Structures are given as structure tokens and as C-alpha cells.
Coordinates of C-alpha atoms and ligand atoms in Angstrom, one line a residue:
M1 CA 45.2 -77.0 -89.5
A2 CA 46.0 -80.3 -90.9
T3 CA 43.6 -83.4 -91.2
A4 CA 44.4 -86.8 -90.0
T5 CA 46.1 -89.3 -92.5
R6 CA 48.6 -91.8 -91.7
V7 CA 50.9 -92.6 -94.9
K8 CA 53.4 -94.8 -93.0
H9 CA 53.3 -96.7 -89.8
T10 CA 54.6 -94.5 -87.3
K11 CA 55.2 -95.3 -83.7
F12 CA 54.7 -92.7 -80.9
I13 CA 56.4 -91.9 -77.5
F14 CA 54.3 -89.6 -75.4
V15 CA 56.2 -87.4 -72.8
T16 CA 54.2 -86.1 -70.0
G17 CA 55.6 -84.2 -66.7
G18 CA 54.5 -84.5 -63.1
V19 CA 55.1 -83.0 -59.7
V20 CA 56.7 -79.7 -60.8
S21 CA 57.5 -77.9 -64.0
S22 CA 60.9 -77.2 -65.3
L23 CA 62.1 -80.6 -64.8
G24 CA 63.7 -80.5 -68.2
K25 CA 61.0 -82.5 -70.3
G26 CA 62.0 -81.0 -73.3
L27 CA 65.6 -81.9 -73.0
C28 CA 64.5 -85.6 -72.0
A29 CA 62.3 -85.7 -75.1
A30 CA 65.2 -84.2 -77.3
S31 CA 67.7 -86.7 -75.7
M32 CA 65.4 -89.7 -76.3
G33 CA 65.2 -88.3 -80.0
A34 CA 69.0 -88.2 -80.2
L35 CA 69.2 -91.8 -79.0
R36 CA 66.6 -93.0 -81.5
E37 CA 68.4 -91.2 -84.4
A38 CA 71.6 -92.8 -83.1
R39 CA 69.9 -96.1 -84.0
G40 CA 69.2 -95.0 -87.5
L41 CA 65.5 -94.3 -87.2
N42 CA 63.9 -91.3 -88.9
I43 CA 62.3 -89.5 -85.9
G44 CA 60.4 -86.3 -85.4
L45 CA 59.4 -84.3 -82.3
Q46 CA 56.5 -82.3 -81.5
K47 CA 55.4 -80.1 -78.6
L48 CA 51.9 -79.5 -77.4
D49 CA 51.5 -76.4 -75.2
P50 CA 48.3 -75.9 -72.9
Y51 CA 48.5 -72.0 -72.7
L52 CA 45.9 -70.1 -74.7
N53 CA 48.1 -67.8 -76.7
V54 CA 47.6 -68.3 -80.5
D55 CA 50.9 -66.7 -81.2
P56 CA 53.8 -67.7 -78.8
G57 CA 55.8 -64.9 -80.6
T58 CA 54.1 -62.2 -78.8
M59 CA 54.9 -63.7 -75.4
N60 CA 57.4 -61.9 -73.0
P61 CA 60.7 -63.7 -73.2
T62 CA 61.4 -63.1 -69.4
Q63 CA 58.3 -65.2 -68.7
H64 CA 58.5 -67.9 -71.2
G65 CA 62.2 -67.8 -72.4
E66 CA 63.3 -67.4 -76.1
V67 CA 60.9 -67.6 -79.0
F68 CA 62.5 -70.2 -81.3
V69 CA 62.0 -69.6 -85.0
T70 CA 61.8 -72.4 -87.5
D71 CA 62.8 -72.4 -91.2
D72 CA 59.1 -72.1 -92.2
G73 CA 58.8 -69.0 -90.0
A74 CA 56.8 -70.3 -87.1
E75 CA 57.5 -68.6 -83.8
T76 CA 57.4 -71.4 -81.2
D77 CA 58.4 -72.6 -77.8
L78 CA 62.0 -72.8 -76.8
D79 CA 62.0 -76.6 -76.3
L80 CA 61.8 -76.8 -80.1
G81 CA 65.4 -75.4 -80.0
H82 CA 66.4 -78.3 -77.8
Y83 CA 64.9 -80.6 -80.3
E84 CA 66.8 -79.2 -83.2
R85 CA 70.1 -79.1 -81.4
F86 CA 69.7 -82.9 -80.5
V87 CA 68.2 -84.3 -83.7
S88 CA 68.8 -83.5 -87.4
H89 CA 65.1 -83.5 -88.1
R90 CA 64.1 -79.9 -88.8
M91 CA 61.0 -78.6 -86.9
T92 CA 58.1 -76.8 -88.9
R93 CA 54.9 -75.0 -87.8
H94 CA 53.4 -78.5 -87.1
S95 CA 55.9 -79.3 -84.6
N96 CA 54.3 -76.8 -82.0
Y97 CA 50.6 -76.5 -81.2
T98 CA 49.2 -74.3 -78.2
S99 CA 45.6 -74.9 -76.9
G100 CA 45.1 -71.4 -78.3
Q101 CA 45.8 -72.6 -81.9
I102 CA 43.9 -75.9 -81.4
Y103 CA 40.6 -74.1 -80.1
E104 CA 41.1 -71.3 -82.8
S105 CA 40.9 -74.1 -85.4
V106 CA 37.9 -75.6 -83.9
I107 CA 36.0 -72.4 -83.6
R108 CA 36.9 -71.5 -87.2
K109 CA 35.3 -74.8 -88.2
E110 CA 32.3 -74.2 -86.2
R111 CA 32.0 -70.6 -87.9
R112 CA 32.2 -72.4 -91.3
G113 CA 29.4 -74.8 -90.3
E114 CA 31.6 -77.8 -90.6
Y115 CA 30.1 -79.4 -87.6
L116 CA 26.8 -79.5 -89.2
G117 CA 24.8 -78.2 -86.1
Q118 CA 26.2 -80.6 -83.7
T119 CA 27.0 -79.3 -80.2
V120 CA 30.9 -78.5 -80.2
Q121 CA 32.6 -79.9 -77.2
V122 CA 36.1 -80.5 -75.7
I123 CA 35.6 -84.3 -76.3
P124 CA 35.4 -85.2 -79.1
H125 CA 35.8 -82.0 -81.2
V126 CA 38.8 -80.5 -79.4
T127 CA 40.4 -83.9 -78.7
N128 CA 40.0 -84.9 -82.4
E129 CA 41.6 -81.6 -83.5
I130 CA 44.6 -82.5 -81.2
R131 CA 44.9 -86.0 -82.5
A132 CA 44.6 -84.8 -86.1
S133 CA 47.5 -82.5 -85.3
I134 CA 49.6 -85.3 -83.7
L135 CA 49.0 -87.7 -86.7
A136 CA 49.6 -85.0 -89.3
A137 CA 53.0 -84.3 -87.7
S138 CA 53.8 -88.0 -87.8
E139 CA 53.5 -88.4 -91.5
G140 CA 56.6 -90.2 -93.2
L141 CA 58.5 -90.7 -89.8
D142 CA 59.3 -93.9 -88.1
L143 CA 58.8 -92.4 -84.7
L144 CA 57.3 -89.2 -83.4
I145 CA 58.0 -88.1 -79.8
V146 CA 55.2 -85.8 -78.5
E147 CA 55.9 -83.7 -75.4
I148 CA 52.8 -82.4 -73.7
G149 CA 53.7 -79.1 -71.9
G150 CA 52.6 -78.4 -68.3
T151 CA 52.3 -80.6 -65.4
V152 CA 49.8 -83.5 -64.8
G153 CA 47.1 -82.2 -62.7
D154 CA 46.8 -78.9 -64.5
I155 CA 43.2 -78.2 -65.8
K156 CA 44.6 -76.6 -68.9
S157 CA 46.6 -79.9 -69.9
L158 CA 43.5 -82.2 -69.6
P159 CA 42.2 -82.1 -73.4
F160 CA 45.8 -83.1 -74.5
L161 CA 46.2 -85.9 -72.1
E162 CA 42.6 -87.0 -73.1
A163 CA 43.8 -86.9 -76.8
I164 CA 46.8 -89.0 -76.2
R165 CA 44.8 -91.5 -74.0
Q166 CA 42.5 -91.9 -77.1
L167 CA 45.3 -92.3 -79.4
R168 CA 46.7 -95.3 -77.6
L169 CA 43.1 -96.9 -78.2
Q170 CA 43.1 -95.8 -81.7
L171 CA 46.6 -97.1 -82.6
D172 CA 48.2 -100.6 -82.2
A173 CA 49.0 -100.9 -78.5
R174 CA 52.6 -101.6 -79.6
D175 CA 52.8 -98.4 -81.3
T176 CA 52.8 -96.1 -78.2
V177 CA 54.8 -95.6 -75.3
F178 CA 54.0 -93.2 -72.4
V179 CA 57.1 -91.7 -70.6
H180 CA 56.4 -89.7 -67.4
L181 CA 59.1 -87.5 -66.1
T182 CA 58.8 -86.7 -62.2
L183 CA 60.8 -85.2 -59.4
L184 CA 62.1 -87.4 -56.4
P185 CA 62.9 -84.7 -53.9
F186 CA 65.6 -85.2 -51.4
I187 CA 64.6 -84.2 -47.8
K188 CA 67.8 -83.3 -46.1
T189 CA 66.5 -83.6 -42.5
A190 CA 65.2 -86.9 -43.1
G191 CA 68.2 -88.0 -45.2
E192 CA 65.9 -89.5 -47.8
I193 CA 64.6 -89.4 -51.3
K194 CA 60.7 -89.2 -51.3
T195 CA 58.6 -91.0 -53.8
K196 CA 55.2 -89.7 -52.6
P197 CA 54.9 -86.9 -54.9
T198 CA 55.7 -89.3 -57.8
Q199 CA 53.1 -91.8 -56.5
H200 CA 50.5 -89.2 -56.5
S201 CA 51.4 -87.8 -60.1
V202 CA 51.0 -91.2 -61.4
M203 CA 47.7 -91.8 -59.6
K204 CA 46.5 -88.6 -61.2
M205 CA 47.8 -90.0 -64.6
R206 CA 45.9 -93.2 -64.0
E207 CA 42.7 -91.5 -63.0
I208 CA 42.5 -90.0 -66.5
G209 CA 43.3 -93.3 -68.0
I210 CA 46.8 -93.2 -68.8
Q211 CA 49.2 -95.8 -67.2
P212 CA 52.8 -94.6 -67.8
D213 CA 55.0 -97.2 -69.1
I214 CA 58.3 -95.6 -68.2
L215 CA 59.1 -93.3 -65.2
V216 CA 62.1 -90.9 -65.7
C217 CA 62.8 -89.6 -62.1
R218 CA 64.8 -86.4 -61.9
T219 CA 67.0 -86.5 -58.7
E220 CA 70.0 -84.9 -57.2
E221 CA 71.6 -88.4 -56.8
P222 CA 71.1 -91.7 -58.6
I223 CA 68.4 -93.9 -57.0
S224 CA 68.8 -97.1 -55.2
R225 CA 67.3 -100.4 -56.0
A226 CA 64.9 -100.1 -53.2
T227 CA 63.7 -96.8 -54.3
R228 CA 63.0 -98.3 -57.7
D229 CA 61.2 -101.2 -56.3
K230 CA 59.2 -99.1 -54.1
L231 CA 58.2 -96.7 -57.0
A232 CA 57.5 -99.7 -59.2
M233 CA 55.1 -101.1 -56.5
F234 CA 53.1 -98.0 -56.1
T235 CA 53.0 -96.6 -59.7
N236 CA 52.4 -100.1 -61.4
V237 CA 55.3 -99.5 -63.5
R238 CA 57.8 -102.4 -64.0
A239 CA 61.1 -101.7 -61.8
D240 CA 63.2 -102.2 -64.8
S241 CA 61.4 -99.3 -66.3
V242 CA 62.0 -96.8 -63.5
M243 CA 64.9 -94.7 -64.8
S244 CA 66.9 -92.2 -62.8
L245 CA 68.1 -88.8 -64.3
P246 CA 70.3 -87.1 -61.7
D247 CA 71.1 -83.4 -62.4
Q248 CA 74.0 -83.1 -65.0
D249 CA 76.6 -80.3 -65.3
T250 CA 76.1 -80.2 -69.1
I251 CA 72.8 -80.9 -71.0
Y252 CA 74.5 -83.0 -73.7
K253 CA 75.3 -85.7 -71.2
V254 CA 71.7 -86.6 -70.9
P255 CA 71.4 -88.9 -74.0
L256 CA 74.4 -90.8 -72.6
V257 CA 72.9 -90.9 -68.9
L258 CA 69.6 -92.0 -70.3
H259 CA 71.3 -94.7 -72.5
G260 CA 73.1 -95.9 -69.4
E261 CA 69.8 -96.5 -67.6
G262 CA 68.6 -98.7 -70.4
L263 CA 65.9 -96.2 -71.5
D264 CA 66.2 -96.8 -75.4
D265 CA 66.5 -100.4 -75.0
K266 CA 63.3 -100.5 -73.1
I267 CA 61.5 -98.3 -75.6
C268 CA 62.8 -100.7 -78.3
E269 CA 61.3 -103.4 -76.4
L270 CA 58.0 -101.8 -75.8
L271 CA 57.6 -100.4 -79.3
N272 CA 58.9 -103.7 -80.8
I273 CA 61.3 -101.9 -82.8
W274 CA 64.5 -103.9 -83.9
S275 CA 67.4 -101.7 -84.5
R276 CA 71.2 -101.5 -84.4
E277 CA 73.0 -100.4 -81.1
P278 CA 73.1 -96.6 -81.0
K279 CA 76.2 -94.8 -82.4
L280 CA 77.0 -92.5 -79.5
D281 CA 80.7 -91.6 -80.3
E282 CA 79.7 -88.1 -81.4
W283 CA 77.9 -87.3 -78.0
K284 CA 80.9 -88.9 -76.1
R285 CA 83.3 -86.7 -78.0
I286 CA 81.3 -83.6 -77.2
V287 CA 81.0 -84.5 -73.5
H288 CA 84.8 -85.2 -73.3
T289 CA 85.5 -81.8 -75.1
L290 CA 83.2 -80.0 -72.7
E291 CA 85.0 -81.6 -69.6
N292 CA 88.4 -81.3 -70.8
P293 CA 88.8 -77.9 -72.5
R294 CA 92.3 -76.8 -73.7
Q295 CA 91.5 -73.2 -73.2
R296 CA 88.9 -70.6 -71.8
V297 CA 87.3 -67.5 -72.8
S298 CA 84.7 -65.2 -71.6
I299 CA 82.1 -63.7 -73.8
G300 CA 79.9 -60.6 -72.8
V301 CA 76.5 -60.8 -73.9
V302 CA 75.1 -57.2 -73.6
G303 CA 71.2 -57.3 -73.4
K304 CA 68.1 -56.3 -71.8
Y305 CA 66.8 -59.6 -70.4
V306 CA 70.1 -60.5 -68.5
D307 CA 68.3 -61.7 -65.5
L308 CA 66.8 -64.8 -67.4
A309 CA 69.4 -66.9 -69.4
E310 CA 66.4 -68.6 -70.9
S311 CA 65.4 -65.8 -73.0
Y312 CA 68.9 -66.2 -74.8
K313 CA 68.9 -70.1 -74.7
S314 CA 69.8 -70.8 -78.3
L315 CA 72.5 -68.0 -78.3
H316 CA 73.9 -69.4 -75.1
E317 CA 74.1 -72.8 -76.7
A318 CA 75.5 -71.5 -80.0
L319 CA 78.3 -70.1 -78.0
I320 CA 78.9 -73.3 -76.1
H321 CA 79.2 -75.0 -79.6
G322 CA 81.6 -72.5 -80.9
G323 CA 83.7 -73.3 -77.9
I324 CA 83.4 -77.2 -78.6
A325 CA 84.6 -76.4 -82.2
N326 CA 87.8 -74.7 -80.7
N327 CA 88.4 -77.0 -77.8
A328 CA 87.5 -74.2 -75.4
A329 CA 85.3 -73.7 -72.5
V330 CA 83.0 -70.5 -73.1
E331 CA 82.1 -68.5 -69.9
I332 CA 79.0 -66.3 -70.8
V333 CA 78.7 -63.1 -68.9
Y334 CA 75.4 -61.5 -69.1
V335 CA 75.9 -57.6 -69.0
D336 CA 73.1 -55.3 -68.4
A337 CA 73.2 -52.6 -71.3
E338 CA 71.8 -50.1 -69.0
Q339 CA 74.9 -50.4 -66.7
V340 CA 77.1 -49.8 -69.8
Q341 CA 74.9 -46.8 -70.6
A342 CA 75.6 -45.5 -67.1
G343 CA 79.2 -45.3 -68.0
G344 CA 80.6 -48.6 -67.1
A345 CA 81.9 -49.9 -70.4
D346 CA 85.5 -50.4 -69.3
V347 CA 84.5 -52.0 -65.8
Q348 CA 81.9 -54.1 -67.5
L349 CA 83.7 -55.1 -70.8
G350 CA 87.3 -54.5 -70.2
R351 CA 88.4 -58.0 -69.1
L352 CA 86.2 -59.9 -71.7
G353 CA 87.4 -61.9 -74.8
G354 CA 84.6 -60.9 -76.8
V355 CA 81.5 -58.6 -77.0
L356 CA 78.2 -59.7 -78.4
V357 CA 75.0 -57.8 -78.7
P358 CA 72.1 -60.1 -79.2
G359 CA 68.7 -59.7 -80.8
G360 CA 66.0 -57.5 -78.8
F361 CA 63.1 -55.4 -79.1
G362 CA 62.5 -52.0 -77.5
E363 CA 64.5 -49.0 -76.7
R364 CA 65.6 -49.7 -73.3
G365 CA 69.2 -50.3 -73.2
S366 CA 69.9 -49.2 -76.8
E367 CA 72.4 -46.5 -76.0
G368 CA 74.3 -49.0 -73.7
K369 CA 74.3 -51.5 -76.5
I370 CA 75.7 -48.6 -78.7
A371 CA 78.3 -47.7 -76.1
A372 CA 79.4 -51.4 -75.8
I373 CA 79.7 -51.7 -79.7
R374 CA 82.0 -48.4 -79.7
F375 CA 84.1 -49.8 -76.9
A376 CA 84.7 -53.2 -78.7
R377 CA 85.4 -51.4 -82.1
E378 CA 87.9 -49.1 -80.6
R379 CA 89.6 -51.6 -78.4
K380 CA 89.5 -54.1 -81.3
I381 CA 87.8 -56.5 -79.1
P382 CA 85.9 -59.3 -81.3
F383 CA 82.3 -58.1 -81.9
F384 CA 79.5 -60.0 -83.1
G385 CA 76.0 -58.2 -83.4
I386 CA 72.8 -60.3 -84.1
C387 CA 69.7 -58.7 -85.4
L388 CA 69.3 -55.6 -83.0
G389 CA 72.9 -56.1 -82.4
M390 CA 73.6 -55.5 -86.0
Q391 CA 71.2 -52.6 -86.1
M392 CA 73.0 -51.0 -83.3
A393 CA 76.4 -51.5 -84.8
V394 CA 75.0 -49.7 -88.0
C395 CA 73.9 -46.9 -85.6
E396 CA 77.2 -46.8 -83.9
Y397 CA 79.2 -46.6 -87.2
A398 CA 76.9 -44.0 -88.7
R399 CA 77.4 -41.8 -85.6
S400 CA 81.0 -42.1 -85.5
F401 CA 82.0 -42.0 -89.2
A402 CA 79.2 -40.9 -91.5
D403 CA 78.4 -37.5 -89.9
L404 CA 75.1 -38.7 -88.5
P405 CA 75.4 -37.8 -84.8
G406 CA 71.6 -38.7 -84.2
A407 CA 71.7 -42.1 -86.2
H408 CA 69.3 -44.5 -84.6
S409 CA 66.6 -47.1 -85.6
S410 CA 63.1 -45.6 -86.3
E411 CA 61.9 -48.4 -83.9
F412 CA 62.7 -46.0 -81.1
D413 CA 61.8 -42.7 -82.8
P414 CA 59.4 -42.9 -85.9
N415 CA 60.0 -39.3 -86.8
L416 CA 63.8 -39.6 -86.6
D417 CA 66.1 -37.8 -89.0
G418 CA 69.0 -40.2 -89.6
A419 CA 67.1 -43.4 -89.2
V420 CA 69.7 -45.9 -90.5
I421 CA 67.6 -48.5 -89.5
A422 CA 63.8 -48.4 -90.5
L423 CA 60.6 -50.0 -91.7
M424 CA 60.6 -50.8 -95.5
A425 CA 57.9 -48.8 -97.3
E426 CA 55.5 -51.9 -97.8
Q427 CA 55.5 -52.7 -94.0
Q428 CA 54.3 -49.3 -92.9
S429 CA 50.7 -49.8 -93.1
V430 CA 50.4 -53.0 -91.2
T431 CA 49.0 -52.9 -87.7
E432 CA 48.3 -56.4 -86.5
K433 CA 50.7 -57.8 -83.8
G434 CA 53.5 -59.5 -85.4
G435 CA 52.1 -58.6 -88.7
T436 CA 55.2 -56.9 -90.1
M437 CA 57.9 -59.3 -88.9
R438 CA 60.3 -60.9 -91.5
L439 CA 60.2 -64.6 -90.2
G440 CA 62.0 -67.7 -91.1
A441 CA 64.5 -68.7 -93.6
Y442 CA 65.8 -66.4 -96.3
D443 CA 68.8 -66.7 -98.6
C444 CA 71.6 -64.3 -98.4
E445 CA 74.5 -63.6 -101.0
L446 CA 77.8 -63.2 -99.4
A447 CA 80.3 -60.6 -101.0
P448 CA 83.3 -62.3 -102.6
G449 CA 86.3 -62.0 -100.5
S450 CA 84.6 -60.9 -97.4
L451 CA 85.3 -62.1 -93.9
V452 CA 82.0 -63.9 -93.8
A453 CA 82.4 -65.7 -97.2
R454 CA 85.6 -67.0 -95.9
I455 CA 84.0 -68.2 -92.7
Y456 CA 81.1 -69.9 -94.3
G457 CA 83.2 -71.2 -97.2
K458 CA 80.4 -70.4 -99.6
S459 CA 78.6 -67.5 -101.3
R460 CA 74.9 -68.4 -100.9
I461 CA 73.7 -69.1 -97.3
S462 CA 70.2 -69.5 -95.8
E463 CA 69.4 -68.2 -92.2
R464 CA 66.4 -67.5 -90.0
H465 CA 65.0 -64.1 -89.4
R466 CA 62.7 -62.6 -86.8
H467 CA 62.6 -58.7 -87.1
R468 CA 60.6 -56.0 -88.2
F469 CA 63.3 -53.3 -89.0
E470 CA 66.0 -53.2 -91.8
F471 CA 69.0 -51.3 -92.8
N472 CA 67.7 -48.4 -94.6
N473 CA 68.9 -48.2 -98.1
R474 CA 68.9 -44.6 -98.2
Y475 CA 72.0 -44.6 -96.3
R476 CA 73.9 -47.6 -97.9
E477 CA 76.2 -45.5 -100.0
R478 CA 77.0 -43.1 -97.4
L479 CA 77.9 -45.7 -94.9
E480 CA 79.9 -47.8 -97.4
R481 CA 82.1 -44.7 -98.4
A482 CA 82.4 -44.3 -94.5
G483 CA 84.2 -47.8 -94.6
L484 CA 81.3 -50.1 -93.4
R485 CA 81.3 -53.3 -95.5
L486 CA 78.0 -54.7 -96.5
S487 CA 79.1 -58.4 -96.8
G488 CA 75.8 -60.2 -97.2
V489 CA 72.8 -59.0 -99.0
S490 CA 69.5 -60.5 -100.1
P491 CA 69.5 -62.5 -103.6
D492 CA 67.8 -59.5 -105.3
G493 CA 70.2 -57.0 -103.6
S494 CA 67.3 -55.1 -101.9
L495 CA 68.2 -55.9 -98.2
V496 CA 71.4 -55.8 -96.4
E497 CA 71.8 -58.9 -94.2
M498 CA 75.4 -58.8 -93.0
I499 CA 77.9 -56.0 -92.2
E500 CA 81.5 -56.2 -91.2
L501 CA 84.7 -54.0 -90.8
A502 CA 87.8 -54.6 -93.0
P503 CA 90.4 -56.9 -91.5
E504 CA 93.0 -54.1 -91.4
T505 CA 90.6 -52.0 -89.2
H506 CA 89.3 -54.7 -86.7
P507 CA 90.1 -58.5 -86.1
F508 CA 86.3 -59.6 -86.1
F509 CA 83.5 -57.0 -86.3
V510 CA 80.6 -58.8 -87.7
G511 CA 76.9 -58.1 -87.7
C512 CA 73.9 -60.2 -89.0
Q513 CA 70.3 -59.2 -89.5
F514 CA 69.3 -63.0 -89.0
H515 CA 69.7 -65.3 -86.0
P516 CA 72.4 -67.9 -86.7
E517 CA 72.0 -69.3 -83.2
F518 CA 68.9 -71.0 -84.2
K519 CA 70.9 -73.3 -86.6
S520 CA 73.8 -74.2 -84.4
R521 CA 74.1 -77.8 -83.1
P522 CA 76.7 -79.4 -80.7
T523 CA 77.4 -81.8 -83.4
A524 CA 77.7 -78.9 -86.0
P525 CA 78.6 -75.8 -84.4
H526 CA 77.6 -72.8 -86.5
P527 CA 80.6 -71.4 -88.6
L528 CA 80.0 -67.7 -87.4
F529 CA 80.2 -68.9 -83.8
T530 CA 83.2 -71.1 -84.4
A531 CA 84.9 -68.3 -86.1
Y532 CA 83.9 -65.6 -83.3
I533 CA 85.2 -67.8 -80.7
A534 CA 88.3 -68.5 -82.3
A535 CA 88.7 -64.7 -82.7
S536 CA 88.1 -63.9 -79.1
L537 CA 90.6 -66.8 -77.9
Q538 CA 93.3 -65.0 -80.2
Y539 CA 92.3 -61.5 -78.9
Q540 CA 92.7 -62.9 -75.3
R541 CA 95.9 -64.5 -76.1
T542 CA 97.6 -61.2 -77.5
R543 CA 96.2 -59.1 -74.8
T544 CA 97.7 -61.1 -72.0
Ligands
LIG1 N1 63.7 -55.0 -82.8 C1 64.4 -55.1 -84.0 C2 63.5 -55.4 -85.2 O1 62.3 -55.4 -85.0 C3 65.3 -56.4 -84.0 C4 64.6 -57.7 -83.6 C5 65.6 -58.8 -83.2 O2 66.6 -58.5 -82.8 N2 65.1 -59.9 -83.3 O3 63.9 -55.2 -86.3

């Protein structure tokens, strides 16, 4: 873990949450980042998570949503995905710390004797460690926005709150702002918005020594002057610092709504930052396109975690971005792979404009994914396979065209004959959880004249990976001879990174071993998603 040095004079916004979880603290922090960036500031974001897991990569996506991967290969909280979609600053492994990582670092130091026989305690040792990781992440920035995960009142959040309380004392008072996000429930029977839970949440904050400077109130409807005044009175926050953030139909409106509430002006005032008015044209254009689409397309995402859209968060957003680039609304239909497997390909997929098989782990649903891919290939429905989706496409092709009826991934059967997807030799002896994963950014060389080279408009790309298994080179020639195009390989040629079918055979059939969704932004939609949505729109037009 890094040590505390401050090269440049950085200012800080600390974002905490009260009353309930899932209020969209990450989105709020990301939107504040977008607003600061629109004013020309060099900003960064950091998320501090109170749970004890040292490796968020091993957490179940149905409980915690997607694992977001950074360029430097950190497996992080999905809020970092929001951050990267809203600001241009790229996240690193220093952008997300869990309590587990903080404690691990403290315990390692204790084992090495670094505390010289002192009693090692939450205050000051754990809180020092937290402060050090915040300061390290702030290096070189004008402003760092730090989101504290969890809800005020949780035992597990206390060391983080204590650490930011200490930071306000340590730093210049005009260098820190505390923003507290809360819920104002609307009680139908009383016909009233209730402020009491927020009053209590701020009381809890003040008990631990933090007076919020700004309240952002999540509500169904905008709040009245009287409610603002009441909240101000009871929470000791100025009335012009009580902001309302009603539910929005698209998340990309949040920066504009917060700007309308005067949040970024207020932050400038409190942090004594002089800056130009924010340039928000791009966000306005995005919202306008989302609200006035010229066409629509439905895309079927065939996967295992269909009950929880959060587990495909970046993918979901990347599809929306592909829609923005095509002036189209994208309806995303989550299709349960097991139902396709049970024989419902036509029913489940027949009416869709495109079929996408996303990343995933484990065997459940894999036959359904293969059935879906076969259906898309035979019907010439645009197909996009990501990570496990590409691996299943290779299996499907091998079964159908390379005389390998049992082709599969050795992830599901290690002794398989016909393992077209397998572990590389050097990975086979590693046993630690997550130990064999290929993680983070890798370069890929695109085949001249391929569909993907045309889509990217260049021959060398860099994309993020998170997987263990690879295209098995033993079957490379055989599959190529059978007509599968290996359109992207690692620079040394040893790993297959992308596959496609010839345009004469299929209008859009692309698989990639990496996760392009992690790099898509509403302001810069990823080229593969833009091209895939364009192909799906085209397919839909010719079909009807
Ligand atoms: N389970 C596959 C592997 O480990 C694919 C992983 C993924 O889709 N992210 O290689």
C-alpha cells in the first residue's frame, strides 16, 4: 500500500450515504466528477468499501453486481465503472480499497515489525492507512472525489468516516467538502415527504464529528422551499446547500440535474475554486438523443445472471452507448440461457435484432448459449460474443464445421477430448483463487482486411481482460480451415483474441476474448458496440 505524500495541492469531496443503500451514491459522485471536469479541472475518483473481502473479484455477481476491471488489472467495485463512464480519468488499483485490503496492509506491517512494538489499533493505525491511501490516490490531481461505501450508522463504515474526519483537520478547511446523500421518502397516506430519516442520518454523522456541508436528497418528486428550510434547520446545513435529486429516467441526466440545483457552483464556493462555467453541451446532446431516438432495436443478452441487471452493468451501458451513436433506443432483453437450452431458441430469440452472449463463469447454461449462437449464426442475426461468449462461439463452430461434435471448454470438463478452449500450459499448476486470471489491458493485433480492423479503424488495439481460459492453439489450423477467421491475436501471435465469420457468410458475427464494455463511454461509444447496434438495426430493417 502507498505511503502519504502530497505533491500538489489537491482538494477533496467526500461523499457519504444515509438512510438506505442503493441511493446511487456512485452515480452522484461520478456526476459531480463530470461537472468538475466540464469546468476544466483535473479530477479523480476513489471508492472505499467497508466490506472485508480482500479480492472483490471473487464475489458473487448476483450479490454485488459486476466486477469492474481497470487497465492495470484490478478487479473492483462496479461504481468504478460509473466513474469511468462519466469522467475521462482512468481508474487504477488505487481507486478502490476495501476494509479487507486496508486491514491486510496493517497486519502485514505489524508482521514485519514496522509498528515497533506499539499496540496496533483501529485509531490511529487503520485510520492512518486509510488516510494514506486517499492521499496517495490524490497525487497530481486538482480534485479527488472519495465515495465511502455503505450507509452511515453501519459499524463497518466507522473507520472510514473517522479517517475522513481526521483528514478535514489535517488539511486546510477550504480543501474538503462533505456531501451527504440521503433519501426523503414520500408517504402516500399522509401525502407528504418525510425528513425525519435524513435528520437522524445527519445526527449520526455529527455524532462522529462530521457536519455535512451539502445534502443531496433523493426523492420521487422535486422538494419544496419549505422542505429545504426544514431540513436546513434540523441538519445544520445551509438551505442553499440542500439539493434535490429526483429519480431520473436516464442516469446521464444526473449531471445536468445536479448542475440545475446549483451543486457545482456551491462546491466551487466551498472549495474556493475559481473556474469557468461548465461545458455541458455533450451531456445535453446525449440526453437529447436518448429522449428522441430515431429508431429502436432489441438485443437479447443470453446469460446466467439474468435476474440481476447489475451483474451486466457495463455491458448494459455499452449497448446504450452503441444506441446513442446510431441515434437509436436499445431495448435490452435478458434471456435465460437455460430456457434456450430447453428448446426455446425461436421463441426466445426469434424476434430480436441481435443476439449477444456475454462473459460468465461456470457450466450452467453453456449448452443454451451454444444453442443461441447456432440460432444466430444460422438465421444470420447479428451476433456478438464477449469472453465466455466468444469461447462458446468457438465451441459451436467446432461442433458444426470442424468435425468435433464434443467440442467444449475444459473449464467444464478438464479431461475433455475436443477442448477447443483450454488453460495455457503455464497456468495449470496455479491453485490460489483468481491466481490464473488474465487481468487488465493487453494489446491485440487485428488482421488486415478483417471486419474488426475496419470497425476499429486501426490495427493495434488495447482492451481489458478477465478470464482464465484461452482459445486452444492445437485447434487453430483446423478451425481456420473450417472457415473461422482469427481476426485478432496477441502481438506475439500466441493468443487468439478475436474471431469472426466472413461477411459473405454472416453480416456480423464477432467474438472477442476481452471485455470491450469496460471502455465504452456515453461521450465515446465503443466502436464494436456502435458497429454491432448498426448491424442489428440493419438486420431488423431487412427482416420486416
Ligand atoms: N469462464 C471463462 C474463463 O475463465 C470466461 C470468463 C469471462 O467471460 N469473463 O476463461
